[in-house]
Amino acid sequence: TATPTRTPTRHEFYLQALRHRRGAVRLYGAEKLEQTADERAIEPLLGLTKDESVEIQFACVRALSRFAARTEVAARFAEILEYGDLSVRQAAIEGLGEARVASAVPALVRLLTNPFLKTRAAEAIKRIGDRRGYLAVLRRKRRDEMVERQRKLVRDKDKHGRK
């Protein structure tokens, strides 16, 4: 007698999709898993944050954001902050901020010098509520304002000096 095969649940189907050879299927699985809160998805999603496709990396980071407070996810997000596609890094910053991951503050403070990431990093630091991080945000803001004032003075001097 044949044993009846069980039809996988939607969640199991999405988990299986993460292992598919086609990128579009992996992307679909990661995007669908963003809507769930099942911890079984953490390990395979962490692995796919290293996928060659930036779209898949982005979808995995978005799906993992709800678990950003977990040690292994926070550690991977901290790695992502150091290199990679800008959109993936931005998603990791947002996930760390939303989960209020205090251990990420030093990495976020380092991003305050990055013109493409500093606004999101500052928002994440404020959301986390770390005092030292917040002071770093204020220092960076004052420095940026000072640099802008100096640039304006140079522009004004050049404009008046040419007349």
mmCIF file with all atom_site columns, N, CA, C and O in Angstrom, residues 75-119:
data_model
loop_
_atom_site.group_PDB
_atom_site.id
_atom_site.type_symbol
_atom_site.label_atom_id
_atom_site.label_alt_id
_atom_site.label_comp_id
_atom_site.label_asym_id
_atom_site.label_entity_id
_atom_site.label_seq_id
_atom_site.pdbx_PDB_ins_code
_atom_site.Cartn_x
_atom_site.Cartn_y
_atom_site.Cartn_z
_atom_site.occupancy
_atom_site.B_iso_or_equiv
_atom_site.pdbx_formal_charge
_atom_site.auth_seq_id
_atom_site.auth_comp_id
_atom_site.auth_asym_id
_atom_site.auth_atom_id
_atom_site.pdbx_PDB_model_num
ATOM 1   N N  . ALA A 1 75  ? 24.409 39.877 14.518 1.00 0.00 ? 75  ALA A N  1
ATOM 2   C CA . ALA A 1 75  ? 25.804 39.728 14.088 1.00 0.00 ? 75  ALA A CA 1
ATOM 3   C C  . ALA A 1 75  ? 25.904 39.765 12.560 1.00 0.00 ? 75  ALA A C  1
ATOM 4   O O  . ALA A 1 75  ? 26.802 40.414 12.004 1.00 0.00 ? 75  ALA A O  1
ATOM 5   N N  . ARG A 1 76  ? 25.011 39.099 11.876 1.00 0.00 ? 76  ARG A N  1
ATOM 6   C CA . ARG A 1 76  ? 25.037 39.105 10.408 1.00 0.00 ? 76  ARG A CA 1
ATOM 7   C C  . ARG A 1 76  ? 24.719 40.503 9.871  1.00 0.00 ? 76  ARG A C  1
ATOM 8   O O  . ARG A 1 76  ? 25.346 40.970 8.928  1.00 0.00 ? 76  ARG A O  1
ATOM 9   N N  . PHE A 1 77  ? 23.756 41.185 10.490 1.00 0.00 ? 77  PHE A N  1
ATOM 10  C CA . PHE A 1 77  ? 23.428 42.540 10.066 1.00 0.00 ? 77  PHE A CA 1
ATOM 11  C C  . PHE A 1 77  ? 24.633 43.464 10.262 1.00 0.00 ? 77  PHE A C  1
ATOM 12  O O  . PHE A 1 77  ? 24.893 44.328 9.434  1.00 0.00 ? 77  PHE A O  1
ATOM 13  N N  . ALA A 1 78  ? 25.366 43.286 11.358 1.00 0.00 ? 78  ALA A N  1
ATOM 14  C CA . ALA A 1 78  ? 26.559 44.104 11.602 1.00 0.00 ? 78  ALA A CA 1
ATOM 15  C C  . ALA A 1 78  ? 27.592 43.875 10.493 1.00 0.00 ? 78  ALA A C  1
ATOM 16  O O  . ALA A 1 78  ? 28.250 44.825 10.047 1.00 0.00 ? 78  ALA A O  1
ATOM 17  N N  . GLU A 1 79  ? 27.724 42.635 10.022 1.00 0.00 ? 79  GLU A N  1
ATOM 18  C CA . GLU A 1 79  ? 28.627 42.346 8.899  1.00 0.00 ? 79  GLU A CA 1
ATOM 19  C C  . GLU A 1 79  ? 28.143 43.045 7.634  1.00 0.00 ? 79  GLU A C  1
ATOM 20  O O  . GLU A 1 79  ? 28.945 43.602 6.881  1.00 0.00 ? 79  GLU A O  1
ATOM 21  N N  . ILE A 1 80  ? 26.847 43.001 7.406  1.00 0.00 ? 80  ILE A N  1
ATOM 22  C CA . ILE A 1 80  ? 26.267 43.606 6.204  1.00 0.00 ? 80  ILE A CA 1
ATOM 23  C C  . ILE A 1 80  ? 26.520 45.111 6.180  1.00 0.00 ? 80  ILE A C  1
ATOM 24  O O  . ILE A 1 80  ? 26.729 45.694 5.116  1.00 0.00 ? 80  ILE A O  1
ATOM 25  N N  . LEU A 1 81  ? 26.533 45.745 7.349  1.00 0.00 ? 81  LEU A N  1
ATOM 26  C CA . LEU A 1 81  ? 26.743 47.196 7.412  1.00 0.00 ? 81  LEU A CA 1
ATOM 27  C C  . LEU A 1 81  ? 28.104 47.609 6.867  1.00 0.00 ? 81  LEU A C  1
ATOM 28  O O  . LEU A 1 81  ? 28.275 48.733 6.409  1.00 0.00 ? 81  LEU A O  1
ATOM 29  N N  . GLU A 1 82  ? 29.058 46.709 6.914  1.00 0.00 ? 82  GLU A N  1
ATOM 30  C CA . GLU A 1 82  ? 30.431 47.040 6.530  1.00 0.00 ? 82  GLU A CA 1
ATOM 31  C C  . GLU A 1 82  ? 30.670 47.039 5.019  1.00 0.00 ? 82  GLU A C  1
ATOM 32  O O  . GLU A 1 82  ? 31.609 47.662 4.550  1.00 0.00 ? 82  GLU A O  1
ATOM 33  N N  . TYR A 1 83  ? 29.864 46.326 4.263  1.00 0.00 ? 83  TYR A N  1
ATOM 34  C CA . TYR A 1 83  ? 30.093 46.245 2.818  1.00 0.00 ? 83  TYR A CA 1
ATOM 35  C C  . TYR A 1 83  ? 28.803 45.825 2.142  1.00 0.00 ? 83  TYR A C  1
ATOM 36  O O  . TYR A 1 83  ? 27.843 45.451 2.796  1.00 0.00 ? 83  TYR A O  1
ATOM 37  N N  . GLY A 1 84  ? 28.800 45.882 0.846  1.00 0.00 ? 84  GLY A N  1
ATOM 38  C CA . GLY A 1 84  ? 27.667 45.371 0.085  1.00 0.00 ? 84  GLY A CA 1
ATOM 39  C C  . GLY A 1 84  ? 26.817 46.466 -0.531 1.00 0.00 ? 84  GLY A C  1
ATOM 40  O O  . GLY A 1 84  ? 27.134 47.653 -0.479 1.00 0.00 ? 84  GLY A O  1
ATOM 41  N N  . ASP A 1 85  ? 25.732 46.031 -1.109 1.00 0.00 ? 85  ASP A N  1
ATOM 42  C CA . ASP A 1 85  ? 24.821 46.922 -1.794 1.00 0.00 ? 85  ASP A CA 1
ATOM 43  C C  . ASP A 1 85  ? 24.187 47.907 -0.816 1.00 0.00 ? 85  ASP A C  1
ATOM 44  O O  . ASP A 1 85  ? 23.841 47.560 0.312  1.00 0.00 ? 85  ASP A O  1
ATOM 45  N N  . LEU A 1 86  ? 24.004 49.114 -1.269 1.00 0.00 ? 86  LEU A N  1
ATOM 46  C CA . LEU A 1 86  ? 23.467 50.182 -0.437 1.00 0.00 ? 86  LEU A CA 1
ATOM 47  C C  . LEU A 1 86  ? 22.069 49.862 0.093  1.00 0.00 ? 86  LEU A C  1
ATOM 48  O O  . LEU A 1 86  ? 21.781 50.071 1.276  1.00 0.00 ? 86  LEU A O  1
ATOM 49  N N  . SER A 1 87  ? 21.198 49.340 -0.745 1.00 0.00 ? 87  SER A N  1
ATOM 50  C CA . SER A 1 87  ? 19.831 49.049 -0.306 1.00 0.00 ? 87  SER A CA 1
ATOM 51  C C  . SER A 1 87  ? 19.808 47.950 0.753  1.00 0.00 ? 87  SER A C  1
ATOM 52  O O  . SER A 1 87  ? 19.001 48.001 1.692  1.00 0.00 ? 87  SER A O  1
ATOM 53  N N  . VAL A 1 88  ? 20.685 46.976 0.633  1.00 0.00 ? 88  VAL A N  1
ATOM 54  C CA . VAL A 1 88  ? 20.762 45.895 1.620  1.00 0.00 ? 88  VAL A CA 1
ATOM 55  C C  . VAL A 1 88  ? 21.277 46.456 2.948  1.00 0.00 ? 88  VAL A C  1
ATOM 56  O O  . VAL A 1 88  ? 20.749 46.139 4.021  1.00 0.00 ? 88  VAL A O  1
ATOM 57  N N  . ARG A 1 89  ? 22.269 47.315 2.872  1.00 0.00 ? 89  ARG A N  1
ATOM 58  C CA . ARG A 1 89  ? 22.814 47.936 4.087  1.00 0.00 ? 89  ARG A CA 1
ATOM 59  C C  . ARG A 1 89  ? 21.764 48.805 4.763  1.00 0.00 ? 89  ARG A C  1
ATOM 60  O O  . ARG A 1 89  ? 21.631 48.795 5.990  1.00 0.00 ? 89  ARG A O  1
ATOM 61  N N  . GLN A 1 90  ? 21.000 49.562 3.965  1.00 0.00 ? 90  GLN A N  1
ATOM 62  C CA . GLN A 1 90  ? 19.942 50.403 4.527  1.00 0.00 ? 90  GLN A CA 1
ATOM 63  C C  . GLN A 1 90  ? 18.880 49.557 5.225  1.00 0.00 ? 90  GLN A C  1
ATOM 64  O O  . GLN A 1 90  ? 18.408 49.906 6.312  1.00 0.00 ? 90  GLN A O  1
ATOM 65  N N  . ALA A 1 91  ? 18.512 48.439 4.626  1.00 0.00 ? 91  ALA A N  1
ATOM 66  C CA . ALA A 1 91  ? 17.518 47.555 5.240  1.00 0.00 ? 91  ALA A CA 1
ATOM 67  C C  . ALA A 1 91  ? 18.039 46.979 6.555  1.00 0.00 ? 91  ALA A C  1
ATOM 68  O O  . ALA A 1 91  ? 17.287 46.856 7.532  1.00 0.00 ? 91  ALA A O  1
ATOM 69  N N  . ALA A 1 92  ? 19.324 46.642 6.597  1.00 0.00 ? 92  ALA A N  1
ATOM 70  C CA . ALA A 1 92  ? 19.914 46.124 7.842  1.00 0.00 ? 92  ALA A CA 1
ATOM 71  C C  . ALA A 1 92  ? 19.916 47.197 8.926  1.00 0.00 ? 92  ALA A C  1
ATOM 72  O O  . ALA A 1 92  ? 19.617 46.915 10.093 1.00 0.00 ? 92  ALA A O  1
ATOM 73  N N  . ILE A 1 93  ? 20.240 48.431 8.553  1.00 0.00 ? 93  ILE A N  1
ATOM 74  C CA . ILE A 1 93  ? 20.217 49.538 9.514  1.00 0.00 ? 93  ILE A CA 1
ATOM 75  C C  . ILE A 1 93  ? 18.819 49.699 10.090 1.00 0.00 ? 93  ILE A C  1
ATOM 76  O O  . ILE A 1 93  ? 18.639 49.816 11.310 1.00 0.00 ? 93  ILE A O  1
ATOM 77  N N  . GLU A 1 94  ? 17.829 49.707 9.224  1.00 0.00 ? 94  GLU A N  1
ATOM 78  C CA . GLU A 1 94  ? 16.448 49.873 9.674  1.00 0.00 ? 94  GLU A CA 1
ATOM 79  C C  . GLU A 1 94  ? 16.024 48.729 10.596 1.00 0.00 ? 94  GLU A C  1
ATOM 80  O O  . GLU A 1 94  ? 15.377 48.949 11.621 1.00 0.00 ? 94  GLU A O  1
ATOM 81  N N  . GLY A 1 95  ? 16.405 47.515 10.245 1.00 0.00 ? 95  GLY A N  1
ATOM 82  C CA . GLY A 1 95  ? 16.058 46.363 11.079 1.00 0.00 ? 95  GLY A CA 1
ATOM 83  C C  . GLY A 1 95  ? 16.681 46.449 12.463 1.00 0.00 ? 95  GLY A C  1
ATOM 84  O O  . GLY A 1 95  ? 16.028 46.167 13.468 1.00 0.00 ? 95  GLY A O  1
ATOM 85  N N  . LEU A 1 96  ? 17.940 46.864 12.523 1.00 0.00 ? 96  LEU A N  1
ATOM 86  C CA . LEU A 1 96  ? 18.618 46.998 13.823 1.00 0.00 ? 96  LEU A CA 1
ATOM 87  C C  . LEU A 1 96  ? 17.974 48.100 14.656 1.00 0.00 ? 96  LEU A C  1
ATOM 88  O O  . LEU A 1 96  ? 17.819 47.965 15.872 1.00 0.00 ? 96  LEU A O  1
ATOM 89  N N  . GLY A 1 97  ? 17.578 49.185 14.007 1.00 0.00 ? 97  GLY A N  1
ATOM 90  C CA . GLY A 1 97  ? 16.928 50.278 14.724 1.00 0.00 ? 97  GLY A CA 1
ATOM 91  C C  . GLY A 1 97  ? 15.563 49.894 15.242 1.00 0.00 ? 97  GLY A C  1
ATOM 92  O O  . GLY A 1 97  ? 15.217 50.168 16.398 1.00 0.00 ? 97  GLY A O  1
ATOM 93  N N  . GLU A 1 98  ? 14.765 49.239 14.398 1.00 0.00 ? 98  GLU A N  1
ATOM 94  C CA . GLU A 1 98  ? 13.420 48.834 14.801 1.00 0.00 ? 98  GLU A CA 1
ATOM 95  C C  . GLU A 1 98  ? 13.455 47.838 15.954 1.00 0.00 ? 98  GLU A C  1
ATOM 96  O O  . GLU A 1 98  ? 12.598 47.861 16.829 1.00 0.00 ? 98  GLU A O  1
ATOM 97  N N  . ALA A 1 99  ? 14.460 46.961 15.950 1.00 0.00 ? 99  ALA A N  1
ATOM 98  C CA . ALA A 1 99  ? 14.579 45.959 17.017 1.00 0.00 ? 99  ALA A CA 1
ATOM 99  C C  . ALA A 1 99  ? 15.310 46.521 18.238 1.00 0.00 ? 99  ALA A C  1
ATOM 100 O O  . ALA A 1 99  ? 15.465 45.827 19.241 1.00 0.00 ? 99  ALA A O  1
ATOM 101 N N  . ARG A 1 100 ? 15.802 47.756 18.111 1.00 0.00 ? 100 ARG A N  1
ATOM 102 C CA . ARG A 1 100 ? 16.516 48.423 19.210 1.00 0.00 ? 100 ARG A CA 1
ATOM 103 C C  . ARG A 1 100 ? 17.706 47.598 19.710 1.00 0.00 ? 100 ARG A C  1
ATOM 104 O O  . ARG A 1 100 ? 17.831 47.303 20.894 1.00 0.00 ? 100 ARG A O  1
ATOM 105 N N  . VAL A 1 101 ? 18.568 47.229 18.786 1.00 0.00 ? 101 VAL A N  1
ATOM 106 C CA . VAL A 1 101 ? 19.730 46.392 19.078 1.00 0.00 ? 101 VAL A CA 1
ATOM 107 C C  . VAL A 1 101 ? 20.880 47.281 19.545 1.00 0.00 ? 101 VAL A C  1
ATOM 108 O O  . VAL A 1 101 ? 21.597 47.868 18.735 1.00 0.00 ? 101 VAL A O  1
ATOM 109 N N  . ALA A 1 102 ? 21.061 47.372 20.846 1.00 0.00 ? 102 ALA A N  1
ATOM 110 C CA . ALA A 1 102 ? 22.079 48.256 21.424 1.00 0.00 ? 102 ALA A CA 1
ATOM 111 C C  . ALA A 1 102 ? 23.492 47.850 21.023 1.00 0.00 ? 102 ALA A C  1
ATOM 112 O O  . ALA A 1 102 ? 24.364 48.708 20.876 1.00 0.00 ? 102 ALA A O  1
ATOM 113 N N  . SER A 1 103 ? 23.732 46.573 20.818 1.00 0.00 ? 103 SER A N  1
ATOM 114 C CA . SER A 1 103 ? 25.080 46.120 20.443 1.00 0.00 ? 103 SER A CA 1
ATOM 115 C C  . SER A 1 103 ? 25.490 46.627 19.065 1.00 0.00 ? 103 SER A C  1
ATOM 116 O O  . SER A 1 103 ? 26.670 46.613 18.714 1.00 0.00 ? 103 SER A O  1
ATOM 117 N N  . ALA A 1 104 ? 24.544 47.101 18.273 1.00 0.00 ? 104 ALA A N  1
ATOM 118 C CA . ALA A 1 104 ? 24.843 47.595 16.925 1.00 0.00 ? 104 ALA A CA 1
ATOM 119 C C  . ALA A 1 104 ? 25.251 49.062 16.910 1.00 0.00 ? 104 ALA A C  1
ATOM 120 O O  . ALA A 1 104 ? 25.703 49.563 15.872 1.00 0.00 ? 104 ALA A O  1
ATOM 121 N N  . VAL A 1 105 ? 25.123 49.744 18.041 1.00 0.00 ? 105 VAL A N  1
ATOM 122 C CA . VAL A 1 105 ? 25.388 51.189 18.064 1.00 0.00 ? 105 VAL A CA 1
ATOM 123 C C  . VAL A 1 105 ? 26.806 51.537 17.591 1.00 0.00 ? 105 VAL A C  1
ATOM 124 O O  . VAL A 1 105 ? 26.961 52.460 16.774 1.00 0.00 ? 105 VAL A O  1
ATOM 125 N N  . PRO A 1 106 ? 27.880 50.868 18.035 1.00 0.00 ? 106 PRO A N  1
ATOM 126 C CA . PRO A 1 106 ? 29.211 51.242 17.531 1.00 0.00 ? 106 PRO A CA 1
ATOM 127 C C  . PRO A 1 106 ? 29.321 51.155 16.001 1.00 0.00 ? 106 PRO A C  1
ATOM 128 O O  . PRO A 1 106 ? 29.900 52.050 15.379 1.00 0.00 ? 106 PRO A O  1
ATOM 129 N N  . ALA A 1 107 ? 28.752 50.121 15.417 1.00 0.00 ? 107 ALA A N  1
ATOM 130 C CA . ALA A 1 107 ? 28.783 49.997 13.950 1.00 0.00 ? 107 ALA A CA 1
ATOM 131 C C  . ALA A 1 107 ? 27.956 51.099 13.298 1.00 0.00 ? 107 ALA A C  1
ATOM 132 O O  . ALA A 1 107 ? 28.346 51.652 12.268 1.00 0.00 ? 107 ALA A O  1
ATOM 133 N N  . LEU A 1 108 ? 26.838 51.439 13.904 1.00 0.00 ? 108 LEU A N  1
ATOM 134 C CA . LEU A 1 108 ? 25.989 52.510 13.367 1.00 0.00 ? 108 LEU A CA 1
ATOM 135 C C  . LEU A 1 108 ? 26.682 53.865 13.485 1.00 0.00 ? 108 LEU A C  1
ATOM 136 O O  . LEU A 1 108 ? 26.583 54.698 12.582 1.00 0.00 ? 108 LEU A O  1
ATOM 137 N N  . VAL A 1 109 ? 27.394 54.090 14.572 1.00 0.00 ? 109 VAL A N  1
ATOM 138 C CA . VAL A 1 109 ? 28.133 55.344 14.747 1.00 0.00 ? 109 VAL A CA 1
ATOM 139 C C  . VAL A 1 109 ? 29.175 55.483 13.643 1.00 0.00 ? 109 VAL A C  1
ATOM 140 O O  . VAL A 1 109 ? 29.369 56.577 13.091 1.00 0.00 ? 109 VAL A O  1
ATOM 141 N N  . ARG A 1 110 ? 29.844 54.388 13.290 1.00 0.00 ? 110 ARG A N  1
ATOM 142 C CA . ARG A 1 110 ? 30.838 54.444 12.204 1.00 0.00 ? 110 ARG A CA 1
ATOM 143 C C  . ARG A 1 110 ? 30.200 54.863 10.874 1.00 0.00 ? 110 ARG A C  1
ATOM 144 O O  . ARG A 1 110 ? 30.844 55.488 10.038 1.00 0.00 ? 110 ARG A O  1
ATOM 145 N N  . LEU A 1 111 ? 28.943 54.538 10.708 1.00 0.00 ? 111 LEU A N  1
ATOM 146 C CA . LEU A 1 111 ? 28.255 54.881 9.458  1.00 0.00 ? 111 LEU A CA 1
ATOM 147 C C  . LEU A 1 111 ? 27.864 56.350 9.376  1.00 0.00 ? 111 LEU A C  1
ATOM 148 O O  . LEU A 1 111 ? 27.442 56.824 8.315  1.00 0.00 ? 111 LEU A O  1
ATOM 149 N N  . LEU A 1 112 ? 27.995 57.076 10.467 1.00 0.00 ? 112 LEU A N  1
ATOM 150 C CA . LEU A 1 112 ? 27.634 58.498 10.451 1.00 0.00 ? 112 LEU A CA 1
ATOM 151 C C  . LEU A 1 112 ? 28.529 59.311 9.525  1.00 0.00 ? 112 LEU A C  1
ATOM 152 O O  . LEU A 1 112 ? 28.187 60.437 9.179  1.00 0.00 ? 112 LEU A O  1
ATOM 153 N N  . THR A 1 113 ? 29.651 58.746 9.107  1.00 0.00 ? 113 THR A N  1
ATOM 154 C CA . THR A 1 113 ? 30.538 59.435 8.162  1.00 0.00 ? 113 THR A CA 1
ATOM 155 C C  . THR A 1 113 ? 30.207 59.098 6.711  1.00 0.00 ? 113 THR A C  1
ATOM 156 O O  . THR A 1 113 ? 30.750 59.711 5.803  1.00 0.00 ? 113 THR A O  1
ATOM 157 N N  . ASN A 1 114 ? 29.323 58.141 6.507  1.00 0.00 ? 114 ASN A N  1
ATOM 158 C CA . ASN A 1 114 ? 28.956 57.731 5.156  1.00 0.00 ? 114 ASN A CA 1
ATOM 159 C C  . ASN A 1 114 ? 27.803 58.615 4.669  1.00 0.00 ? 114 ASN A C  1
ATOM 160 O O  . ASN A 1 114 ? 26.715 58.571 5.234  1.00 0.00 ? 114 ASN A O  1
ATOM 161 N N  . PRO A 1 115 ? 28.014 59.401 3.621  1.00 0.00 ? 115 PRO A N  1
ATOM 162 C CA . PRO A 1 115 ? 26.963 60.324 3.188  1.00 0.00 ? 115 PRO A CA 1
ATOM 163 C C  . PRO A 1 115 ? 25.674 59.631 2.729  1.00 0.00 ? 115 PRO A C  1
ATOM 164 O O  . PRO A 1 115 ? 24.609 60.230 2.787  1.00 0.00 ? 115 PRO A O  1
ATOM 165 N N  . PHE A 1 116 ? 25.766 58.391 2.307  1.00 0.00 ? 116 PHE A N  1
ATOM 166 C CA . PHE A 1 116 ? 24.591 57.677 1.819  1.00 0.00 ? 116 PHE A CA 1
ATOM 167 C C  . PHE A 1 116 ? 23.818 56.980 2.935  1.00 0.00 ? 116 PHE A C  1
ATOM 168 O O  . PHE A 1 116 ? 22.652 56.643 2.768  1.00 0.00 ? 116 PHE A O  1
ATOM 169 N N  . LEU A 1 117 ? 24.486 56.727 4.051  1.00 0.00 ? 117 LEU A N  1
ATOM 170 C CA . LEU A 1 117 ? 23.866 55.943 5.123  1.00 0.00 ? 117 LEU A CA 1
ATOM 171 C C  . LEU A 1 117 ? 23.681 56.715 6.430  1.00 0.00 ? 117 LEU A C  1
ATOM 172 O O  . LEU A 1 117 ? 23.000 56.232 7.326  1.00 0.00 ? 117 LEU A O  1
ATOM 173 N N  . LYS A 1 118 ? 24.267 57.905 6.533  1.00 0.00 ? 118 LYS A N  1
ATOM 174 C CA . LYS A 1 118 ? 24.283 58.589 7.825  1.00 0.00 ? 118 LYS A CA 1
ATOM 175 C C  . LYS A 1 118 ? 22.896 58.947 8.341  1.00 0.00 ? 118 LYS A C  1
ATOM 176 O O  . LYS A 1 118 ? 22.654 58.863 9.546  1.00 0.00 ? 118 LYS A O  1
ATOM 177 N N  . THR A 1 119 ? 21.975 59.322 7.474  1.00 0.00 ? 119 THR A N  1
ATOM 178 C CA . THR A 1 119 ? 20.637 59.687 7.939  1.00 0.00 ? 119 THR A CA 1
ATOM 179 C C  . THR A 1 119 ? 19.930 58.490 8.549  1.00 0.00 ? 119 THR A C  1
ATOM 180 O O  . THR A 1 119 ? 19.368 58.570 9.653  1.00 0.00 ? 119 THR A O  1
#
